GROMACS .gro file of C-alpha atoms in nm:
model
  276
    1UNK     CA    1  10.972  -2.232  10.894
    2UNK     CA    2  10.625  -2.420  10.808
    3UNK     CA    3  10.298  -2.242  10.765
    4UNK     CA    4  10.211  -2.444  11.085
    5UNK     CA    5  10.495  -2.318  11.278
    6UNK     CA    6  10.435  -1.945  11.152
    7UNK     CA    7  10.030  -1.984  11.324
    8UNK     CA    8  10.173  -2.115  11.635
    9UNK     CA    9  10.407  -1.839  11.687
   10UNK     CA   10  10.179  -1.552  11.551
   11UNK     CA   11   9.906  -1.671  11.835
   12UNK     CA   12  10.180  -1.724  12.096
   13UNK     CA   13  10.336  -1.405  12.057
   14UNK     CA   14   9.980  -1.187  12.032
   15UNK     CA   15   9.869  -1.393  12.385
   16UNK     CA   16  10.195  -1.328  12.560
   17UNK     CA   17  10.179  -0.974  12.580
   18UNK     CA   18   9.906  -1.013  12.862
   19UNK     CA   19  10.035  -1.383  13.065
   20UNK     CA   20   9.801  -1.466  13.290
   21UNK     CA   21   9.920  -1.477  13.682
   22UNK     CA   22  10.032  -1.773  13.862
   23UNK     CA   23   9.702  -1.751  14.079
   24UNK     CA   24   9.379  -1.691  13.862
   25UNK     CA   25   9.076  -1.563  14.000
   26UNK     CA   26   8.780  -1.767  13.911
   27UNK     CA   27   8.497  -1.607  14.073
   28UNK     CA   28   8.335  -1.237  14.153
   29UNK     CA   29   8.441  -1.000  14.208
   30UNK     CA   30   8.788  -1.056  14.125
   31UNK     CA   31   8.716  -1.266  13.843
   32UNK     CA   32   8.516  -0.970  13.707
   33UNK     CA   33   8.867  -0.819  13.641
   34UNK     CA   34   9.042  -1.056  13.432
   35UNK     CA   35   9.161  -1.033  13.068
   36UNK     CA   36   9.470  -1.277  13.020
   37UNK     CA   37   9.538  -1.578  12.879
   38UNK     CA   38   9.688  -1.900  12.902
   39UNK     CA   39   9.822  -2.158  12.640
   40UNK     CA   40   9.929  -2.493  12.665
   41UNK     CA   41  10.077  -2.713  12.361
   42UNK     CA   42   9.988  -3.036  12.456
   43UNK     CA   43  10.181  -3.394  12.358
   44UNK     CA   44   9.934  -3.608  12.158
   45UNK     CA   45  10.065  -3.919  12.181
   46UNK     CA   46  10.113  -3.933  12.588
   47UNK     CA   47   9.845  -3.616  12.626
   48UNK     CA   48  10.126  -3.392  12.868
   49UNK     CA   49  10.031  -3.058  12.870
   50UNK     CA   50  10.307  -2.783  12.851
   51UNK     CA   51  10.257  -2.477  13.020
   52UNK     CA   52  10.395  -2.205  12.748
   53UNK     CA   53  10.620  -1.929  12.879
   54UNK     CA   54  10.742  -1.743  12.581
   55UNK     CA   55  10.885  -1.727  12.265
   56UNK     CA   56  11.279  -1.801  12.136
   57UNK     CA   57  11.414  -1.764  11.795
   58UNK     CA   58  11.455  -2.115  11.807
   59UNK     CA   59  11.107  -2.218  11.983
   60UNK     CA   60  10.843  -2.226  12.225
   61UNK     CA   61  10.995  -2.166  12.565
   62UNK     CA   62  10.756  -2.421  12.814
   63UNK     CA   63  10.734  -2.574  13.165
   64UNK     CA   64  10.701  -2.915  13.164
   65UNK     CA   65  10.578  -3.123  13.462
   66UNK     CA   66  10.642  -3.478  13.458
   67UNK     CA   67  10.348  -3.549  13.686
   68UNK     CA   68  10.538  -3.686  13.981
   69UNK     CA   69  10.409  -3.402  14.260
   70UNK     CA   70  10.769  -3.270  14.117
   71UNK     CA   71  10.855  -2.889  14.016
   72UNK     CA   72  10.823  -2.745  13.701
   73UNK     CA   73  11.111  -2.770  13.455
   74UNK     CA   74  11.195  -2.583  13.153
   75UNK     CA   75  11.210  -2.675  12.833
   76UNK     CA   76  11.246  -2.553  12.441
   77UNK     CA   77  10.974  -2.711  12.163
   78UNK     CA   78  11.191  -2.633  11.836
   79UNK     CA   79  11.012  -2.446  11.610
   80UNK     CA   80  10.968  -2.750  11.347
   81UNK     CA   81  10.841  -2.949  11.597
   82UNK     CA   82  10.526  -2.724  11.715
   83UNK     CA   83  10.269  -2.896  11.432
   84UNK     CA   84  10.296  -3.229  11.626
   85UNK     CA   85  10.165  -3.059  11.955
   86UNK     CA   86   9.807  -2.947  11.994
   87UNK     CA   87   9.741  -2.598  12.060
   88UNK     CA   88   9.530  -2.493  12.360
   89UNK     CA   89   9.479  -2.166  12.439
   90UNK     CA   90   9.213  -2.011  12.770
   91UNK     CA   91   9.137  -1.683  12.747
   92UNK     CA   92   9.032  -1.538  13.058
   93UNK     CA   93   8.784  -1.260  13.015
   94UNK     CA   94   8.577  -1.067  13.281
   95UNK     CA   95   8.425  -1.392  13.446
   96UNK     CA   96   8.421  -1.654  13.139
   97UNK     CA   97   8.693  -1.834  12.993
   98UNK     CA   98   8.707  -1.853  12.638
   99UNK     CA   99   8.851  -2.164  12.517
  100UNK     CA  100   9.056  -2.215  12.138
  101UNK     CA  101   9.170  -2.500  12.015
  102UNK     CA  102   9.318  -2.355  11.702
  103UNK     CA  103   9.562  -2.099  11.606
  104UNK     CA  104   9.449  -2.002  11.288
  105UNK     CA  105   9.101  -1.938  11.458
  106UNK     CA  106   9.187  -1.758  11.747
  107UNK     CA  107   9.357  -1.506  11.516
  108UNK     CA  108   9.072  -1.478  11.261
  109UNK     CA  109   8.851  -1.415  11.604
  110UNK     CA  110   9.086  -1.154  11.740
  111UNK     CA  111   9.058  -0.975  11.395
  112UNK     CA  112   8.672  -0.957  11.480
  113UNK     CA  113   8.687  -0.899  11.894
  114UNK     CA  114   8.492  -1.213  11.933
  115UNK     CA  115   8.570  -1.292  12.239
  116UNK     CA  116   8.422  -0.962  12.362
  117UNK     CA  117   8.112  -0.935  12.178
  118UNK     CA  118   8.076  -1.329  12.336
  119UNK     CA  119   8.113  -1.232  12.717
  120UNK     CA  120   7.849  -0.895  12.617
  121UNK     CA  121   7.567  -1.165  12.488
  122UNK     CA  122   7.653  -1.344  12.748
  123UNK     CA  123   7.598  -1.110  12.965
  124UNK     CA  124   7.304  -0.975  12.784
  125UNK     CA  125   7.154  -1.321  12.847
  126UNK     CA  126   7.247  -1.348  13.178
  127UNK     CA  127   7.020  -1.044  13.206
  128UNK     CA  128   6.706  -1.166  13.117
  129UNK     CA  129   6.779  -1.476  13.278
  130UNK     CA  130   6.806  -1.285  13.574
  131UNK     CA  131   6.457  -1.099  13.509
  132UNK     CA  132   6.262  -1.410  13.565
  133UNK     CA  133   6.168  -1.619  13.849
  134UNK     CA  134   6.348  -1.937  13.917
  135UNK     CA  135   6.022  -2.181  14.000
  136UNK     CA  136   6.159  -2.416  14.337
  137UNK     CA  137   6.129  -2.798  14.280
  138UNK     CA  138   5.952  -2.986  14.513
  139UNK     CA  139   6.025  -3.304  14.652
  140UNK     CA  140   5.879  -3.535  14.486
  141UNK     CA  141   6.065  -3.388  14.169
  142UNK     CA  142   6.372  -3.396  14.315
  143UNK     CA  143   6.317  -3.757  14.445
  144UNK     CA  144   6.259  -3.817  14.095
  145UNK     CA  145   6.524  -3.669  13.950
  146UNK     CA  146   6.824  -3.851  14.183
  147UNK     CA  147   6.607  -4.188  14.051
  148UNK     CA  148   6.641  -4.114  13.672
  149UNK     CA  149   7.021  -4.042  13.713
  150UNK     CA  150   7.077  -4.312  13.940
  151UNK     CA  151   6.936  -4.573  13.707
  152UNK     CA  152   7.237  -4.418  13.429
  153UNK     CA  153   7.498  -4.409  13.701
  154UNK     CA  154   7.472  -4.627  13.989
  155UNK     CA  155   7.727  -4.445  14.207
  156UNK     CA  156   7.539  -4.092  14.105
  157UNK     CA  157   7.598  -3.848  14.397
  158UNK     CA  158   7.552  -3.450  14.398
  159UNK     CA  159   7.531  -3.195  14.652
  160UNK     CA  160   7.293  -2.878  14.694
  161UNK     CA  161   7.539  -2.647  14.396
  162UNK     CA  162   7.515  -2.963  14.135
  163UNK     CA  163   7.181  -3.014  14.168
  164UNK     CA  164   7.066  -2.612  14.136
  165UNK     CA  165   7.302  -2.596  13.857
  166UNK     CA  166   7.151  -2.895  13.680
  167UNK     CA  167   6.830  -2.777  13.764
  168UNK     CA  168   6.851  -2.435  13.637
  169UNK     CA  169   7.157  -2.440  13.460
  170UNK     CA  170   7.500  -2.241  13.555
  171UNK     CA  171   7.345  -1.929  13.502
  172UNK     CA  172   7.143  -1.949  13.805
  173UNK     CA  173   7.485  -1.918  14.023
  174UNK     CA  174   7.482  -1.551  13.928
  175UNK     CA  175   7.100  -1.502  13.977
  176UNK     CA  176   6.951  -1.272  14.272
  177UNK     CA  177   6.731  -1.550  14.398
  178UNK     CA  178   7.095  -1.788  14.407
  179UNK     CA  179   7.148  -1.774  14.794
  180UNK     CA  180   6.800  -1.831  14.912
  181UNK     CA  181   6.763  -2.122  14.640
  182UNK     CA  182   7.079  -2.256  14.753
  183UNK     CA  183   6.993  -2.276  15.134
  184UNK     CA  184   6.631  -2.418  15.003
  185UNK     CA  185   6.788  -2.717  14.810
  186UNK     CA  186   7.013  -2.776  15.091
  187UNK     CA  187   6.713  -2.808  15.317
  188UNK     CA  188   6.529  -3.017  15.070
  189UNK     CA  189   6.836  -3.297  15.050
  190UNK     CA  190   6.885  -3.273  15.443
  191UNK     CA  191   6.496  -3.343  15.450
  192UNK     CA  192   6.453  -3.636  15.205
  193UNK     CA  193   6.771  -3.802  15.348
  194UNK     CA  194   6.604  -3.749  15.751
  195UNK     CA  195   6.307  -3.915  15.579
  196UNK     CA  196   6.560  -4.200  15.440
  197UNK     CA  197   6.519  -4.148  15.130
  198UNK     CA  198   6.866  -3.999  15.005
  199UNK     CA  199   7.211  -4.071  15.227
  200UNK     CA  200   7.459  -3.791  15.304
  201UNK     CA  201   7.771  -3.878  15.187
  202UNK     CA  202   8.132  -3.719  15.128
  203UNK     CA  203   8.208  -3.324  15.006
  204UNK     CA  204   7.838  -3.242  15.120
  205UNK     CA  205   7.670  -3.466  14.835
  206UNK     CA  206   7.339  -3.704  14.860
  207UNK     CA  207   7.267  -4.029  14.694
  208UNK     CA  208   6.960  -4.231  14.600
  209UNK     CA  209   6.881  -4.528  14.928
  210UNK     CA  210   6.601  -4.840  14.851
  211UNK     CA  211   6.389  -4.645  15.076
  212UNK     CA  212   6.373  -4.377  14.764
  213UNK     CA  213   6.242  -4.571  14.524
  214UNK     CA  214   5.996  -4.726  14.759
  215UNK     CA  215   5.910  -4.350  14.825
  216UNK     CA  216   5.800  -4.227  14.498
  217UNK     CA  217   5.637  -4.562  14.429
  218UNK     CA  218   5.359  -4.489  14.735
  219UNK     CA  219   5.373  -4.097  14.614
  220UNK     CA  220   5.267  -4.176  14.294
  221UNK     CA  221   4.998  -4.417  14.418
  222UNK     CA  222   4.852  -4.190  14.619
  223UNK     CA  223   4.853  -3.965  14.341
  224UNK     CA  224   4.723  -4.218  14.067
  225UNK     CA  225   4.416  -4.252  14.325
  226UNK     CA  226   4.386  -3.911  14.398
  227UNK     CA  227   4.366  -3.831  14.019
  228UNK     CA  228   4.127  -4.145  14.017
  229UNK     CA  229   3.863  -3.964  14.260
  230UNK     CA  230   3.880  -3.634  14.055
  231UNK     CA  231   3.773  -3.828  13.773
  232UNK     CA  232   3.483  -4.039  13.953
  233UNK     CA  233   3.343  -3.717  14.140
  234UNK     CA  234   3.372  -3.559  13.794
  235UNK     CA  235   3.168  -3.819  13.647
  236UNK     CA  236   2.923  -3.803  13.931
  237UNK     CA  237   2.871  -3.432  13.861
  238UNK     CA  238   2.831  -3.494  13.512
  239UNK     CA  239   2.588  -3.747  13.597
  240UNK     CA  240   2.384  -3.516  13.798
  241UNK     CA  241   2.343  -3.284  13.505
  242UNK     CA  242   2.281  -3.571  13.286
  243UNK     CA  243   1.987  -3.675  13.524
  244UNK     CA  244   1.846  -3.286  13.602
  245UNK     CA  245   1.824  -3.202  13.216
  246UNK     CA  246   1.684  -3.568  13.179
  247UNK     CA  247   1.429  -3.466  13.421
  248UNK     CA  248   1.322  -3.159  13.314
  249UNK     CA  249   1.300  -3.279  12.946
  250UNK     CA  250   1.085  -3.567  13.071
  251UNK     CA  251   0.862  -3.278  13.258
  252UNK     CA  252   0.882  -3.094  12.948
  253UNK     CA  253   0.756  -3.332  12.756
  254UNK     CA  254   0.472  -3.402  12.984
  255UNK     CA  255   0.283  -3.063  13.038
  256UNK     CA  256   0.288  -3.034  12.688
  257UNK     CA  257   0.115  -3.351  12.661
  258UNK     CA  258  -0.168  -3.283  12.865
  259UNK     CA  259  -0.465  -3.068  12.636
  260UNK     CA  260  -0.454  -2.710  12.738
  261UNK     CA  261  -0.730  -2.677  12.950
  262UNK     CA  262  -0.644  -2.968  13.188
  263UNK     CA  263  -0.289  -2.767  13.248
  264UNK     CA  264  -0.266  -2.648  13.603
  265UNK     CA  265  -0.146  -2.320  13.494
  266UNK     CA  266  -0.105  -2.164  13.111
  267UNK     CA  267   0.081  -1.860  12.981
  268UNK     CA  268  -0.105  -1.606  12.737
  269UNK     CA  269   0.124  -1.432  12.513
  270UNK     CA  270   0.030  -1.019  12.504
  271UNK     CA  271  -0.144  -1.052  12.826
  272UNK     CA  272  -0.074  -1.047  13.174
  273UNK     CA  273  -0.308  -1.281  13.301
  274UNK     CA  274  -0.143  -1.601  13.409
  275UNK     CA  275  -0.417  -1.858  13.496
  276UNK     CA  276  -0.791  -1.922  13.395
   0.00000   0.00000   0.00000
């Protein structure tokens, strides 16, 4: 037996002990349970994947499915065949899935417990992700946003869950704030597509109308000339400044022209007398 043969039977064998079931949990709290794993060896010229059921002396035990809606059937990869399929292997662990596409590095990992110092930073992180505040976009951002991905996929659609997860990445599906940010983006698509901007389609997802573009063009010129009036009011203001210190410069400049004892008033310094 090859080196190559020896790795994918060394992994196999360490995964099998826990299989995972033919129904996997993939979200809380249920999820929160799992530790199991699934492997796949995986055809690389027609890219079938084999759903791995055990070990043989003389091979991999698999399913195969030939992709026809049909059952399952079983099959033997020989032993001196396994270097010609590639390994996959999913490790399901308390809520994440750990993915290897290697033998020999799944079993230098398991040497280390990677996979469970992984899911604790990752839960560590999911912590102080947790701690902060997830600021709502408004919108106008949002508008924005379904224009920029429309213009790199025309047929771009996504519901209220795609777009919070884009917005604030996955991690926000296991924030505190997730169901009242959910029900706010939901209210935000409904709102832009009653204002015809965005059009409900299938599965609960938006896209991007004309009306949209049309939309953010008058938002932002209303904004350009709102900026535009800041500015000029600013510049009146400074003006006014410019014109008061001007003035009392020029008065300044006057009273100190006139000889002393043609002033209307004087000031005597050490005394308190204040006029003639």
């Amino acid at each position: 037996m090859c080196i190559t043969s020896w790795l994918y039977r060394t992994a196999i064998d360490a995964v099998m002990k826990r299989p995972a079931p033919d129904r996997i949990p993939l979200s809380p709290p249920r999820s929160l349970t799992n530790n199991f794993f699934v492997v796949h060896l995986v055809e690389r010229v027609f890219v079938k994947e084999h759903l791995v059921r055990g070990l043989v002396p003389e091979g991999v035990k698999v399913l195969y499915f030939n992709g026809n809606g049909e059952p399952g059937y079983e099959a033997i990869i020989p032993n001196r065949m396994l270097g010609t399929f590639e390994f996959k292997l999913d490790h399901y662990l308390w809520g994440y899935t750990i993915v290897y596409r290697a033998p020999l590095l799944y079993l230098l990992q398991r040497l280390f417990g990677h996979a469970y110092w992984l899911v604790f930073w990752e839960k560590r992180k999911q912590s102080f992700f947790n701690a902060e505040t997830l600021v709502r976009h408004d919108r106008i951002e949002v508008l924005r946003y379904f224009i920029t991905k429309t213009e790199a996929e025309h047929d771009f659609r996504i519901g209220p869950i795609g777009l919070m997860e884009d917005l604030h990445t996955h991690r926000s599906f296991s924030h505190p704030q997730h169901d009242r940010l959910l029900q706010y983006y939901q209210m935000l698509l409904e709102s832009l597509a009653d204002a015809g901007y965005l059009g409900a389609c299938q599965h609960h997802s938006f896209g991007l109308l004309p009306k949209g573009m049309s939309g953010l063009s008058e938002y932002e010129l209303e904004e350009r000339r709102h900026t535009d009036n800041k500015k000029q009011q600013s510049r009146i203001g400074w003006l006014t400044v410019a014109l008061v210190m001007i003035g009392v410069v020029q008065a300044g400049i006057t009273y100190f022209t006139i000889p002393p004892d043609a002033r209307p008033f004087q000031f005597t310094v050490g005394s308190t007398s204040t006029g003639r």
